[in-house]
mmCIF file of C-alpha atoms and ligand atoms in Angstrom:
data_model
loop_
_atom_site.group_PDB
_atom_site.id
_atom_site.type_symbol
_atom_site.label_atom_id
_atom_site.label_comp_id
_atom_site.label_asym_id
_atom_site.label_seq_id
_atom_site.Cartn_x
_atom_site.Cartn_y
_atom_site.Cartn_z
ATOM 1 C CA UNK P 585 3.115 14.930 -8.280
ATOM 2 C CA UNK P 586 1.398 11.370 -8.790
ATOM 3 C CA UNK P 587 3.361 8.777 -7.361
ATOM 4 C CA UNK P 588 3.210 4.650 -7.214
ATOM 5 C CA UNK P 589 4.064 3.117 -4.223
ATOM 6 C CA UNK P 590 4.676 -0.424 -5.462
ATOM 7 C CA UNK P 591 6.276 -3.270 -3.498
ATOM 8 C CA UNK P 592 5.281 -6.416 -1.364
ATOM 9 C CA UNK P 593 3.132 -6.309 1.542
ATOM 10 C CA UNK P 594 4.995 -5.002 4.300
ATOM 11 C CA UNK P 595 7.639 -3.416 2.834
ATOM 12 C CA UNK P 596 6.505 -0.154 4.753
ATOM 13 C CA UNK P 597 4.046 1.367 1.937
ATOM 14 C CA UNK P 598 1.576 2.821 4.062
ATOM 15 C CA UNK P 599 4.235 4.174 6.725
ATOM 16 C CA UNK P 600 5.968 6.104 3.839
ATOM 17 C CA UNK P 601 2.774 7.259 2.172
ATOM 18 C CA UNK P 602 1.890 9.093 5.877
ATOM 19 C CA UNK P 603 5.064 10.700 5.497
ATOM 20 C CA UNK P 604 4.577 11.438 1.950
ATOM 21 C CA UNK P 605 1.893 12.547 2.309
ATOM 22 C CA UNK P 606 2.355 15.130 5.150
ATOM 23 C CA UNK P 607 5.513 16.246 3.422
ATOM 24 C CA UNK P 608 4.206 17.309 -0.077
ATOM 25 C CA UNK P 609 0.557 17.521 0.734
ATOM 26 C CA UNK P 610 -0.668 15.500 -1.305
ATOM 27 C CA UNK P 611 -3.216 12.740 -0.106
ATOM 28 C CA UNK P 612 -2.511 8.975 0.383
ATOM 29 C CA UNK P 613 -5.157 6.601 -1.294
ATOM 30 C CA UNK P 614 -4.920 3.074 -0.311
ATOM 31 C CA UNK P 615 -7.099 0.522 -1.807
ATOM 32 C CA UNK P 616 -6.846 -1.934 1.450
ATOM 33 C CA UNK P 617 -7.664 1.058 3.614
ATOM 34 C CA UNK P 618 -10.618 1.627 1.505
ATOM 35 C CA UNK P 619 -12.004 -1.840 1.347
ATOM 36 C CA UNK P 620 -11.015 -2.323 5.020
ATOM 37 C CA UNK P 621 -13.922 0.543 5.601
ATOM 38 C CA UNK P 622 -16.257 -1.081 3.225
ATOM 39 C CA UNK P 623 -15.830 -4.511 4.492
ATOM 40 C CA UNK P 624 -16.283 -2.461 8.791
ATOM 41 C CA UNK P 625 -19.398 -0.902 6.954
ATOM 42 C CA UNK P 626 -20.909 -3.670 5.396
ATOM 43 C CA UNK P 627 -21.608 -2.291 2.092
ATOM 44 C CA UNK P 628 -22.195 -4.600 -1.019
ATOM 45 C CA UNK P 629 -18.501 -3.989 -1.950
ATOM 46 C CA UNK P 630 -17.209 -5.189 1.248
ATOM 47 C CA UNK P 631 -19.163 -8.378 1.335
ATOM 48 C CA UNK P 632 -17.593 -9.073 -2.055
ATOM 49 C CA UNK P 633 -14.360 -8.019 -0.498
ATOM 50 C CA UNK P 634 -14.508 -10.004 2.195
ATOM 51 C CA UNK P 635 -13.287 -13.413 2.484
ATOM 52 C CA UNK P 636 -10.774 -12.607 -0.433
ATOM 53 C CA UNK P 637 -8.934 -10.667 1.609
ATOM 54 C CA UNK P 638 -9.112 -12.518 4.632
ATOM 55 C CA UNK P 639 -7.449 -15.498 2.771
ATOM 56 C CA UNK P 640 -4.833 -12.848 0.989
ATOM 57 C CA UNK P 641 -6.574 -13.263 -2.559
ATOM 58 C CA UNK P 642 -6.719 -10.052 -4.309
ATOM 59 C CA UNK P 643 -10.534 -8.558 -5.194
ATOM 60 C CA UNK P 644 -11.476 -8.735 -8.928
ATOM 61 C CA UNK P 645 -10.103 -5.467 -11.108
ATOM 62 C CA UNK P 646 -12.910 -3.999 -12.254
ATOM 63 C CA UNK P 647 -13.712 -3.629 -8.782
ATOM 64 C CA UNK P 648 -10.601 -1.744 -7.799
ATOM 65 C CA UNK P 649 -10.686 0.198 -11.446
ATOM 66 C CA UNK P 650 -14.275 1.782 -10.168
ATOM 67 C CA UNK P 651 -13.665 2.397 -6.701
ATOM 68 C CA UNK P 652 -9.911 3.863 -7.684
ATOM 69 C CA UNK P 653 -11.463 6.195 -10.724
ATOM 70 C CA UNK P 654 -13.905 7.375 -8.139
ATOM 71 C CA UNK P 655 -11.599 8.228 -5.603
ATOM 72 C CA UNK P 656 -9.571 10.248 -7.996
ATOM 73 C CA UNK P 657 -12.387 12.346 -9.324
ATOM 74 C CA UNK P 658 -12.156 14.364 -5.711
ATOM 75 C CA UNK P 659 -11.164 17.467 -4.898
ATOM 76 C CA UNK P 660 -8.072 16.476 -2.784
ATOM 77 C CA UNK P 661 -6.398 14.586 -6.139
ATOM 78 C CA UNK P 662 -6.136 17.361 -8.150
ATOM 79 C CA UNK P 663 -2.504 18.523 -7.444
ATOM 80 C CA UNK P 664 -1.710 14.878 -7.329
ATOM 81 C CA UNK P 665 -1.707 11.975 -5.413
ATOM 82 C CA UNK P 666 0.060 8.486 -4.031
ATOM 83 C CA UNK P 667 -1.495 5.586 -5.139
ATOM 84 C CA UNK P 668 -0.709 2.985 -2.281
ATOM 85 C CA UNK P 669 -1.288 -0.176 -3.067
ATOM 86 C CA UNK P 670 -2.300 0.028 -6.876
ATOM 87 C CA UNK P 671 -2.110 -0.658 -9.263
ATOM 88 C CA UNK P 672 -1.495 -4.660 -8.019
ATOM 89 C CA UNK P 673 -1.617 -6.593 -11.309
ATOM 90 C CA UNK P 674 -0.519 -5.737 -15.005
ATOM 91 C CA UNK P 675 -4.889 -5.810 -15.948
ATOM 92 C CA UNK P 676 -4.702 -2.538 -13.722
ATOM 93 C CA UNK P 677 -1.785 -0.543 -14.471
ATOM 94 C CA UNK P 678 -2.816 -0.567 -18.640
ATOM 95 C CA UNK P 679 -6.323 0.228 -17.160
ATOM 96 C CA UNK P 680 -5.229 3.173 -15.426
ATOM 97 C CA UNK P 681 -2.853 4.003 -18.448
ATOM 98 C CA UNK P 682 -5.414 3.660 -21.038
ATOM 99 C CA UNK P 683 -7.953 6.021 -18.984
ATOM 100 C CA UNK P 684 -5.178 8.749 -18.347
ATOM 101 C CA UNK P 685 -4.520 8.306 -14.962
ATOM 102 C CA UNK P 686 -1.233 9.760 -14.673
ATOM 103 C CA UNK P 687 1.973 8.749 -12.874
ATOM 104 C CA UNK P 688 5.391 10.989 -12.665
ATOM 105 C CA UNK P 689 7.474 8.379 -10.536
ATOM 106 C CA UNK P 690 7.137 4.791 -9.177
ATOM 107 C CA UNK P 691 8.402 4.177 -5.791
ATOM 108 C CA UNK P 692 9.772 0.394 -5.508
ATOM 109 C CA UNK P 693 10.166 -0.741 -1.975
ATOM 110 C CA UNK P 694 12.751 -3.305 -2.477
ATOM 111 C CA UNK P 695 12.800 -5.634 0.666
ATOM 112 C CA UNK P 696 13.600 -9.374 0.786
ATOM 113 C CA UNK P 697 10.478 -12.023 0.926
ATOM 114 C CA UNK P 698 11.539 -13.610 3.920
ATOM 115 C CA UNK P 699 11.923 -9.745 5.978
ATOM 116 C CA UNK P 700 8.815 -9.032 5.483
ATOM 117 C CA UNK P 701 7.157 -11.956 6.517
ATOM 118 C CA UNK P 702 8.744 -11.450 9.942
ATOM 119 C CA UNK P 703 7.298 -8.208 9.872
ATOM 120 C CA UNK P 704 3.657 -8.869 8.829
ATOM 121 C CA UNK P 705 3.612 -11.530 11.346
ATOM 122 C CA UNK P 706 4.597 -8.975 14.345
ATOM 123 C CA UNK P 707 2.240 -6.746 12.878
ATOM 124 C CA UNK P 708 -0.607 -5.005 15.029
ATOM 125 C CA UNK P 709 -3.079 -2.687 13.895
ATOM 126 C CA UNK P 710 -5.308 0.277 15.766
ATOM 127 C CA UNK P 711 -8.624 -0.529 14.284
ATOM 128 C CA UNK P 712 -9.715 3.048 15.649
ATOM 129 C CA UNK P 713 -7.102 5.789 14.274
ATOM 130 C CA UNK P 714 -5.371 2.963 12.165
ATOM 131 C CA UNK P 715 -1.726 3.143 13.569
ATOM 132 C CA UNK P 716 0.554 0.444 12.602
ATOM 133 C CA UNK P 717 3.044 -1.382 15.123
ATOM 134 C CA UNK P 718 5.244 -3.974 15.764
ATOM 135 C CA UNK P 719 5.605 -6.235 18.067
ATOM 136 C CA UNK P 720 9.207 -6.202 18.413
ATOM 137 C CA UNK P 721 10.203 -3.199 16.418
ATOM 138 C CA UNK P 722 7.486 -0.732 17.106
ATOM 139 C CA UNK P 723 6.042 -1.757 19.964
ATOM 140 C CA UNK P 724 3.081 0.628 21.926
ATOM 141 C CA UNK P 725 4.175 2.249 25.489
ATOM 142 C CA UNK P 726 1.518 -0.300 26.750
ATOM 143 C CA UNK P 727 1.818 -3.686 25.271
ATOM 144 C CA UNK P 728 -1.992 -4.751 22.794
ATOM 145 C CA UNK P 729 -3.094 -0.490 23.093
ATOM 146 C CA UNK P 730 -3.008 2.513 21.139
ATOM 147 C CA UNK P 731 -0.660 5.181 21.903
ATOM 148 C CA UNK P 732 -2.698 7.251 20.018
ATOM 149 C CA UNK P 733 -5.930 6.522 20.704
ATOM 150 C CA UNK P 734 -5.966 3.617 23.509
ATOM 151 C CA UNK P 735 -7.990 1.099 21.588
ATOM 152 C CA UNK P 736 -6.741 -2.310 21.759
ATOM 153 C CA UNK P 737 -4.584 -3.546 19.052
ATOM 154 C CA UNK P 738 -5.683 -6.343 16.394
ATOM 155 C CA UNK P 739 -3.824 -8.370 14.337
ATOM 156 C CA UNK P 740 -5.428 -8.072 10.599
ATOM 157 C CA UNK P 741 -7.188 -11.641 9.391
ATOM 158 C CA UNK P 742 -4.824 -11.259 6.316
ATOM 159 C CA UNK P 743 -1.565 -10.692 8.891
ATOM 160 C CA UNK P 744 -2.520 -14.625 9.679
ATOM 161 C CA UNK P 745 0.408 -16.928 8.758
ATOM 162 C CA UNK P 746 -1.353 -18.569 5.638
ATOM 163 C CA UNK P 747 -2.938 -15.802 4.409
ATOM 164 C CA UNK P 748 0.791 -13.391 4.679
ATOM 165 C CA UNK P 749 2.121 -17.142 2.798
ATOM 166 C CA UNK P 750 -0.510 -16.953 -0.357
ATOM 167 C CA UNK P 751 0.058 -12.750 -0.562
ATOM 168 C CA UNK P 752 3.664 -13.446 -0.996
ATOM 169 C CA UNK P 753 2.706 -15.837 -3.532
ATOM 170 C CA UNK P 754 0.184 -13.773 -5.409
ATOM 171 C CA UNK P 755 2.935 -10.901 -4.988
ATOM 172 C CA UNK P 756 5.033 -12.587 -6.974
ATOM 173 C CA UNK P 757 2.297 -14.016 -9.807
ATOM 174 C CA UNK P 758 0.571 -10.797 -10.038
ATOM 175 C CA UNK P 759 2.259 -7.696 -8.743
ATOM 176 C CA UNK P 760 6.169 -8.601 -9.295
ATOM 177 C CA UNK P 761 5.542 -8.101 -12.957
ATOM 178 C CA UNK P 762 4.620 -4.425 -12.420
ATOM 179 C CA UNK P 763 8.283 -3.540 -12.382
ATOM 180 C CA UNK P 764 9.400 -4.406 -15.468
ATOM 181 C CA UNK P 765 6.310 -2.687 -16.274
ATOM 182 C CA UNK P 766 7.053 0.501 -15.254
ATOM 183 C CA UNK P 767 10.999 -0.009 -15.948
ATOM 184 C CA UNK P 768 9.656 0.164 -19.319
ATOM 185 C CA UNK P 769 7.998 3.260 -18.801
ATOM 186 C CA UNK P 770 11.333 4.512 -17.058
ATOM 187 C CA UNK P 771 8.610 5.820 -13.995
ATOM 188 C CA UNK P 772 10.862 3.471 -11.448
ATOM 189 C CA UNK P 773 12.880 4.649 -8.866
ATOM 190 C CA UNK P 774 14.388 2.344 -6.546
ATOM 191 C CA UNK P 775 13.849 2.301 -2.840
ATOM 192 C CA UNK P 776 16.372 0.121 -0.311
ATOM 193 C CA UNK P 777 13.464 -0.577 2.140
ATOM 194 C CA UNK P 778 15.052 -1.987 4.977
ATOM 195 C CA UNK P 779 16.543 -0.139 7.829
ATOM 196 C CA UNK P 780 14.760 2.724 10.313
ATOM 197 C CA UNK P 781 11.673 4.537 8.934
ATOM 198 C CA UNK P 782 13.869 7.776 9.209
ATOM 199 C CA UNK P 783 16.618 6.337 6.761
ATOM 200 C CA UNK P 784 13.483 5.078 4.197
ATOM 201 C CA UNK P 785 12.080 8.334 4.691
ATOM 202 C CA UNK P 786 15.586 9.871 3.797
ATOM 203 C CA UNK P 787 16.028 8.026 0.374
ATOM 204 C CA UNK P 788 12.447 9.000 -0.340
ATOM 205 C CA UNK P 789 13.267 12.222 -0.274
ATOM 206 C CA UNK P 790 16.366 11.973 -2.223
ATOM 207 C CA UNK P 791 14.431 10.712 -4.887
ATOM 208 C CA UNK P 792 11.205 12.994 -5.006
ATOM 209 C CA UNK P 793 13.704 16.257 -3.811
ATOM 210 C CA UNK P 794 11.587 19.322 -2.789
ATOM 211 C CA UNK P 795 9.473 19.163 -5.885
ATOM 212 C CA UNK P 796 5.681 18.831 -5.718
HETATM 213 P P1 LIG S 1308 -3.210 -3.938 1.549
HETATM 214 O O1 LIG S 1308 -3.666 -3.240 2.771
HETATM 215 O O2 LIG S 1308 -2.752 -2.970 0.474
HETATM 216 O O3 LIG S 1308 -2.177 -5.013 1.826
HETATM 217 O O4 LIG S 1308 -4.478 -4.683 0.929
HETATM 218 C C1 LIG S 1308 -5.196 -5.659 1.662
HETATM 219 C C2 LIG S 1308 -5.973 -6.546 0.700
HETATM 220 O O5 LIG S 1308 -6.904 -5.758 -0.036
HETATM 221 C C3 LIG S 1308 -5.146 -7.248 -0.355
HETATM 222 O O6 LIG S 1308 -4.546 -8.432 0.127
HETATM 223 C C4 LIG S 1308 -6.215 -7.526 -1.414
HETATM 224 O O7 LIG S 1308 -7.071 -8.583 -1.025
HETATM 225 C C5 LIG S 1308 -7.026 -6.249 -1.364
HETATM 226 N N1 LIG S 1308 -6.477 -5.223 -2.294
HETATM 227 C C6 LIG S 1308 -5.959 -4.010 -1.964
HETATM 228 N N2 LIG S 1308 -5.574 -3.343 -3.061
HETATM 229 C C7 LIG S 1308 -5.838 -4.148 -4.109
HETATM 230 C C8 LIG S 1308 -5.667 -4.026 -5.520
HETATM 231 N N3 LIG S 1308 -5.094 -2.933 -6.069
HETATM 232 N N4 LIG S 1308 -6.071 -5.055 -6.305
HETATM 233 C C9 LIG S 1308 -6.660 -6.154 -5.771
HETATM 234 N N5 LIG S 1308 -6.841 -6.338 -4.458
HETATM 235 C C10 LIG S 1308 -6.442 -5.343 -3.619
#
């Protein structure tokens, strides 16, 4: 099964994809998580990386199209695979089309703008096992640490309030347009993404059933 996990940042994409994930065994490849470790690491891709994400730009395509082709060539992908987080712009998805990357379904977190601003702003991250919180609706046993882990907490650079204003805005210029997209392709499956993770994790299921 090779899923899409399309939808505006912090609509609950990489929550889902852990339970995704678990549930069908198939791995979760996220193209922030990835340049998140190259930008901790340093490498040449990371320093490109960098202050575009910081400032909620996206990084080039080509850039995405290598590191995404490479990622799929790996053992792990080959009884399929969620793509979280790509493809972000049209340039991508007939990229990914045109070199056979294939997608069953398309997952469409539908969420209002102004909902998930509240909830990228409450955001907190574990920069060590990379556990998600919120402030107010997921917050740690011990306020700023890891329940996990017990590293402290961060807030993400991009979780600032004008970088979460421009990624709505490049949301809508760039990655909006993906739905139609895919409508076209009849690949989308609508996903009401507010509520408790169990009840999004419930209509997930609906959709995907006990197929792999
Ligand atoms: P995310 O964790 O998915 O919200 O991604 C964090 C940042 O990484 C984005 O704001 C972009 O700067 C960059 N990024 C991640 N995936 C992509 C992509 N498919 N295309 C372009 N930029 C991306």
């Amino acid at each position: 099964m090779n899923l899409i996990l399309l939808g505006p940042p912090g609509a609950g994409k990489g929550t889902q994809a852990v339970y995704i994930s678990k549930t069908y065994q198939i791995p979760s490849i996220s193209t922030g998580d990835m340049l998140r470790a190259a930008v901790a690491a340093n490498t040449p891709l990371g320093q490109e990386a960098k202050s575009l994400m910081e400032q909620g730009y996206l990084v080039p395509d080509d850039l995405i199209l290598r590191m995404l082709a490479e990622r799929l060539q790996e053992e792990d992908c080959k009884n399929g695979y969620i793509l979280d987080g790509v493809p972000r712009t049209l340039v991508q998805a007939e990229e990914m089309d045109k070199q056979n990357i294939l997608v069953d379904k398309v997952l469409n977190f539908e969420i209002p703008l102004d909902e998930v601003v509240a909830r990228l702003s409450g955001r907190r991250v574990c920069p060590s096992c990379k556990a998600t919180y919120h402030v107010l609706f997921q917050a740690p046993k011990a306020e700023g640490i890891c329940d996990h882990c017990g590293a402290t907490l961060m807030t993400r650079k991009d979780d600032e309030p004008e970088s979460i204003q421009k990624r709505m805005e490049v949301y809508t210029e760039q990655t909006e347009p993906l739905i139609t997209y895919y409508q076209g392709q009849q690949k989308l499956f609508g996903i009401n993404a507010l509520g408790t993770t169990k009840e999004v994790e419930e209509r997930i299921r609906d959709v995907l059933g006990e197929s792999v």
